[in-house]
Coordinates of N, CA and C in Angstrom, one line a residue:
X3 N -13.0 -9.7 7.8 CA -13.1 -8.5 6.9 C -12.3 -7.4 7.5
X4 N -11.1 -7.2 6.9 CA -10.7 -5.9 7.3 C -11.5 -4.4 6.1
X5 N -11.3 -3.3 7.1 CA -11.8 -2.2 6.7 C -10.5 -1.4 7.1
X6 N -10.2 -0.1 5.7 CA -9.2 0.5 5.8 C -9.6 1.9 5.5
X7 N -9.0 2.8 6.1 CA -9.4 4.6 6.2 C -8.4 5.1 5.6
X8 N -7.8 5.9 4.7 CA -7.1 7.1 4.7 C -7.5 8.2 4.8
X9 N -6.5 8.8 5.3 CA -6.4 10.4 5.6 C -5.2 10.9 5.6
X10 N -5.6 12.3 5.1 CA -4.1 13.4 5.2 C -4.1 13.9 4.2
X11 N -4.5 13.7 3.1 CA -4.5 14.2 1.6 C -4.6 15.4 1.7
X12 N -4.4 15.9 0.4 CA -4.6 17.8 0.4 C -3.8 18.0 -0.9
X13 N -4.0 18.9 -0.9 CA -3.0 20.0 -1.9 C -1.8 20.9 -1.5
X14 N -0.8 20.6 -2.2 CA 0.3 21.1 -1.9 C 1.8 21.6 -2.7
X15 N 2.3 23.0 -2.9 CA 3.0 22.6 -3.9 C 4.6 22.1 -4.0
X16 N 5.0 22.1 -5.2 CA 6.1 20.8 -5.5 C 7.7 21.6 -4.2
X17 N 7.9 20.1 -3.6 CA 8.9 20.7 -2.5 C 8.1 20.6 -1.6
X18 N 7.1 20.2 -1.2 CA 6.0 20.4 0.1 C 6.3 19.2 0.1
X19 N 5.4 18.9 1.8 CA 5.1 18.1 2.5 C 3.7 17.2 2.5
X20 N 4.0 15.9 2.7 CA 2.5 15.7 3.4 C 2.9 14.0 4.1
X21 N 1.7 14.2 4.8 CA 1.6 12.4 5.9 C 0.6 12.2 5.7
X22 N 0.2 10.8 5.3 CA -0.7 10.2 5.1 C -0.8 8.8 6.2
X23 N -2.3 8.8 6.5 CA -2.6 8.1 7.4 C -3.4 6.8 6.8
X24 N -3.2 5.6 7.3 CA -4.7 4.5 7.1 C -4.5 3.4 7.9
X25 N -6.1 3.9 8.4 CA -6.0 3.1 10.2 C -7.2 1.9 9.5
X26 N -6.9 0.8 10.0 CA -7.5 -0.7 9.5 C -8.1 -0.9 11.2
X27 N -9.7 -1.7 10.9 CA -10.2 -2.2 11.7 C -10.1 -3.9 12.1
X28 N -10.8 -3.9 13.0 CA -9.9 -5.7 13.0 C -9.3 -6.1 14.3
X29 N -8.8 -7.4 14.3 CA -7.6 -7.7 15.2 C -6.6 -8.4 14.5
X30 N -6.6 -8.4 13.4 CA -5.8 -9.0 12.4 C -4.6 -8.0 11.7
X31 N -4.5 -6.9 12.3 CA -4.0 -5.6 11.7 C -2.4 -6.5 11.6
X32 N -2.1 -6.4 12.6 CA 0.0 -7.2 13.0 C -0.2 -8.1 12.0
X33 N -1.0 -8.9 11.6 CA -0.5 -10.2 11.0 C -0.7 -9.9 9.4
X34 N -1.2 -8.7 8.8 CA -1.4 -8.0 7.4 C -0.3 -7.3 7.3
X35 N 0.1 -7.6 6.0 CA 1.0 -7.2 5.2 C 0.2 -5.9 4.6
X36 N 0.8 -4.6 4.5 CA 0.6 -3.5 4.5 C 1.2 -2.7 3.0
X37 N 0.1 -2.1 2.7 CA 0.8 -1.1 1.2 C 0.1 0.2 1.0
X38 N 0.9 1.0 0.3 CA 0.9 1.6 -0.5 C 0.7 2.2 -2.2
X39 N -0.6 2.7 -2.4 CA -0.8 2.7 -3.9 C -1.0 4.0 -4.2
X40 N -0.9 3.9 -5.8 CA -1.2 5.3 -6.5 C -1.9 5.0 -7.2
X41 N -3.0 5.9 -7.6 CA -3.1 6.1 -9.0 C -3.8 6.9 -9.8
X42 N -3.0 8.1 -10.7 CA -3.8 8.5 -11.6 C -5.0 8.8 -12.6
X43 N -5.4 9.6 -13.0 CA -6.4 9.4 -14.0 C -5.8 9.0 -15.3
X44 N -6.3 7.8 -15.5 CA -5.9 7.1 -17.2 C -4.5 6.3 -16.8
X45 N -4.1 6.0 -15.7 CA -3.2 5.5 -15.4 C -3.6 4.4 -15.0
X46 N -2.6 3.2 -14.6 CA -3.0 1.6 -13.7 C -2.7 2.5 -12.4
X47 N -3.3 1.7 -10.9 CA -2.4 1.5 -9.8 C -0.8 1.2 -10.0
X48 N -0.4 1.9 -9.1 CA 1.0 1.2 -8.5 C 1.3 1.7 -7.6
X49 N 2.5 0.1 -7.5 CA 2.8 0.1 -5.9 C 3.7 1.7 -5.3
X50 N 3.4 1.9 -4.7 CA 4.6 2.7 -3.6 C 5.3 2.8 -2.7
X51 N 4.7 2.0 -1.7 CA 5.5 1.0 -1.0 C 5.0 -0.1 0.1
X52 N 5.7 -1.3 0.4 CA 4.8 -2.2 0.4 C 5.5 -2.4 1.9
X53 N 4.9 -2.6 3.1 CA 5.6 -2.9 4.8 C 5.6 -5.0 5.5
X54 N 6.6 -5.5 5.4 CA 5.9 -6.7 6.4 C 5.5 -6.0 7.5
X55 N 5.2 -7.3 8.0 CA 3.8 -7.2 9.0 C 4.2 -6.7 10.2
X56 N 5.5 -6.7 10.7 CA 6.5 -5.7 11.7 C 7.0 -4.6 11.3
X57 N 6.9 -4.4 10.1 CA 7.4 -3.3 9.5 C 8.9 -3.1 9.7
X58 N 9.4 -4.1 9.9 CA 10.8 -4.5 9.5 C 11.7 -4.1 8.3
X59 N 10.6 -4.9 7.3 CA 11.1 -4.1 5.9 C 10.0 -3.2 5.4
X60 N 10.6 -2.5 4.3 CA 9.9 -1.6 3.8 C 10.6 -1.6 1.9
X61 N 9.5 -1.7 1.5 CA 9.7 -1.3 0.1 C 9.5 -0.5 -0.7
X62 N 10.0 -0.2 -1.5 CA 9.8 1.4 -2.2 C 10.0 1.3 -3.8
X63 N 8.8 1.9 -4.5 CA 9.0 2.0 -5.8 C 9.9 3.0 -6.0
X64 N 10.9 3.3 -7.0 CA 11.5 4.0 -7.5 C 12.0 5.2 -8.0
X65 N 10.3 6.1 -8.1 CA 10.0 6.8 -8.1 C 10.0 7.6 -6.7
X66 N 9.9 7.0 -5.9 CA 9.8 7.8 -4.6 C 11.0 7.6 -3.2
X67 N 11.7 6.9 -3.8 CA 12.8 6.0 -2.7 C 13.6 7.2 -3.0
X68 N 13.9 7.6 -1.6 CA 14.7 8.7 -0.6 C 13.8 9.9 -0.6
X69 N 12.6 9.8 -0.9 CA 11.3 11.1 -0.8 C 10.3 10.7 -0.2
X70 N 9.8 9.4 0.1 CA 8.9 8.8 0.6 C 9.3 8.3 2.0
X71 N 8.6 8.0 3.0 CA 8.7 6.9 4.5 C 8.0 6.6 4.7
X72 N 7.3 5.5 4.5 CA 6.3 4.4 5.0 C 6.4 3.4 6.4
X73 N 5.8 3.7 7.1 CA 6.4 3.2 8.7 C 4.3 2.9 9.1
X74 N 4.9 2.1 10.3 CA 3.2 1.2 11.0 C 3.7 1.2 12.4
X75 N 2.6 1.0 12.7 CA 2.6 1.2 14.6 C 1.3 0.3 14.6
X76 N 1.5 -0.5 15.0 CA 0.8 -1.8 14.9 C -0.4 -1.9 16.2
X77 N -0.1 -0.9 17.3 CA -0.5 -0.8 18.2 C -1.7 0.0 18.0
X78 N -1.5 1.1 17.2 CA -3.1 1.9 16.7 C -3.3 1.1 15.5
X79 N -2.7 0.4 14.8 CA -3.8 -0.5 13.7 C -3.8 0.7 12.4
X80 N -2.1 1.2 12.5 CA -2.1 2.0 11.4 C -0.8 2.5 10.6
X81 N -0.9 2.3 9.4 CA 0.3 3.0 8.7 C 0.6 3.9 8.5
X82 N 1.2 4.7 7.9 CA 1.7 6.0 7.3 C 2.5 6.3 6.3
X83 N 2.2 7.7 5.0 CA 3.3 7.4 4.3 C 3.7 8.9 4.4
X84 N 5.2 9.1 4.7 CA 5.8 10.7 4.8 C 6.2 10.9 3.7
X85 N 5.5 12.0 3.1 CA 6.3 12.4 2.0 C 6.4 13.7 1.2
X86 N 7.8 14.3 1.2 CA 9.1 15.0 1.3 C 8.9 15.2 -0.3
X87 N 9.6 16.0 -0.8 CA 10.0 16.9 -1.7 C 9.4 16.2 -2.9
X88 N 7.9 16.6 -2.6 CA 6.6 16.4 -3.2 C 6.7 16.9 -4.8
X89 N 6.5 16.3 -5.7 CA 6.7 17.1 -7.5 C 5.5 16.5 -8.3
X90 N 5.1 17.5 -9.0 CA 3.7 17.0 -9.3 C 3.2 16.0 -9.9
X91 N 4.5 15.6 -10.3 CA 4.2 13.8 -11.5 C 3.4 12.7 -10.1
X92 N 3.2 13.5 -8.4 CA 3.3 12.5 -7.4 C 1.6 12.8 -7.5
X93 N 1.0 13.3 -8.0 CA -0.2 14.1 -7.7 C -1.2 12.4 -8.6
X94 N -2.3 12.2 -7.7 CA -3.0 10.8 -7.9 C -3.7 10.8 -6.2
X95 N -4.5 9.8 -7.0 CA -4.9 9.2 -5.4 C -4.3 8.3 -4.7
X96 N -4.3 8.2 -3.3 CA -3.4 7.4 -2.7 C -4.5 6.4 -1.9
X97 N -3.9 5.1 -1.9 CA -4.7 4.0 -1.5 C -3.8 3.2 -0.5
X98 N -4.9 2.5 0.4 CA -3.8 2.0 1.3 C -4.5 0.5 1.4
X99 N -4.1 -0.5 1.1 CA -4.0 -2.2 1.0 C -3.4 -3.0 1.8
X100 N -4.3 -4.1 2.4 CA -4.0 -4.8 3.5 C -3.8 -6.4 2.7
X101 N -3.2 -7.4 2.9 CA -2.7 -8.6 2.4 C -2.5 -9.6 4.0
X102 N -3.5 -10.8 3.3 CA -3.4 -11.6 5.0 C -1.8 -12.2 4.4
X103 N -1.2 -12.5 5.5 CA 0.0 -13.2 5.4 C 0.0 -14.5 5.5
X104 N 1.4 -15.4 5.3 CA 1.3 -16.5 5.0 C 1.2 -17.0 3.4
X105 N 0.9 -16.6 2.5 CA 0.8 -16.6 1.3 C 2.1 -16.0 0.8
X106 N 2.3 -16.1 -0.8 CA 3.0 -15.2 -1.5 C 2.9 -13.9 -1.3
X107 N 3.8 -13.2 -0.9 CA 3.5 -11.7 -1.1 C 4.7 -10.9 -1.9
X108 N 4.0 -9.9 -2.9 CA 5.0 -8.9 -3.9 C 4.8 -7.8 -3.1
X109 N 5.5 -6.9 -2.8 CA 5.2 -5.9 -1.8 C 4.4 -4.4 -3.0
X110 N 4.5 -4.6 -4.2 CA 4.1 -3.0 -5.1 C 3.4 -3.5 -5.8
X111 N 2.9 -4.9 -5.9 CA 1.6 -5.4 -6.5 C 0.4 -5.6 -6.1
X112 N -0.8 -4.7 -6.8 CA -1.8 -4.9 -6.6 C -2.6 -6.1 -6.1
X113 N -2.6 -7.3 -6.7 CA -2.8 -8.3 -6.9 C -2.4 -9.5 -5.4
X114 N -1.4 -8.6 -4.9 CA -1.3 -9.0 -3.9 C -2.1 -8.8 -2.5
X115 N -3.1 -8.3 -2.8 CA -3.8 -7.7 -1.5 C -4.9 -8.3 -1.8
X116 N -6.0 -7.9 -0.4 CA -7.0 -8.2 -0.7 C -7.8 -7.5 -0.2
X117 N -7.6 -6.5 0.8 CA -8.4 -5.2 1.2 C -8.0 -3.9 0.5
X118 N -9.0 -2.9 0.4 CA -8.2 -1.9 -0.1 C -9.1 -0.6 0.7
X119 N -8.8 0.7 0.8 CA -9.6 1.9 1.4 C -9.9 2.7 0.1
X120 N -10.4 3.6 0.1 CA -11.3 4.0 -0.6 C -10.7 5.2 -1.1
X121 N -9.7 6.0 -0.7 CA -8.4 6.3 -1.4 C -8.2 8.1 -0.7
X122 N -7.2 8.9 -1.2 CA -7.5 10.1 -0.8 C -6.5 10.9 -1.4
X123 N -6.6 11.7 -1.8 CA -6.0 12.6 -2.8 C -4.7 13.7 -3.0
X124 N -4.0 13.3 -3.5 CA -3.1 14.1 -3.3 C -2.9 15.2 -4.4
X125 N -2.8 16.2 -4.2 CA -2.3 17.2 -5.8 C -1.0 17.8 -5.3
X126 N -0.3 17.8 -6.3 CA 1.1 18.8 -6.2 C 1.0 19.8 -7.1
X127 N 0.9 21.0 -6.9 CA 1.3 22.0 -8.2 C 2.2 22.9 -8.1
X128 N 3.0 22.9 -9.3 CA 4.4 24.1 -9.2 C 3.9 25.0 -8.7

């Protein structure tokens, strides 16, 4: 059973900053494929960016590729997402999802995970 924390959320307005934290319990942390989610009110999840388990690669939805940095340090058993010139369409809760490896993995798909944290909130306003 992994268990996942975020932190860092807040309020902030558009052009701001923020870093978001989610530190996973376990000893299985290195060998989880790691993500990033959003999601609005009245909206689905989606992905935002999804890390292998070195964090080698990194993927990015669309919306946030060249505004967002998703990076892990495997050593504290935790991710991060930096993120830069903040606009309020970004405002949602952010969730952080762990995926055991060895399987199929989509890096911005829900469906691909199997842990999730309990979320933590972001607002942007002009």
């Amino acid at each position: 059973q992994v268990q996942l924390v975020e932190s860092g959320g807040g309020s902030v307005q558009a052009g701001g900053s923020l870093t978001l934290s989610c530190t996973a319990s376990g000893n299985t942390f290195a060998e989880n494929y790691m993500g990033w989610f959003r999601q609005a009110p009245g909206t689905e999840r989606e992905g935002v960016a999804g890390l292998s388990t070195g964090g080698g690669r990194v993927y990015y939805a669309e919306p946030v590729k060249g505004r967002f940095t998703a990076s892990r340090d495997n050593a504290k058993n935790t991710i991060y997402l930096q993120m830069d010139s903040l606009k309020p369409e970004d405002t949602a809760m952010y969730f952080c999802a762990a995926a055991a490896s060895g399987g199929r993995w989509y890096p911005l798909y829900p469906s691909s995970y199997n842990y999730w944290g309990q979320g933590t909130q972001v607002t942007v306003s002009l």
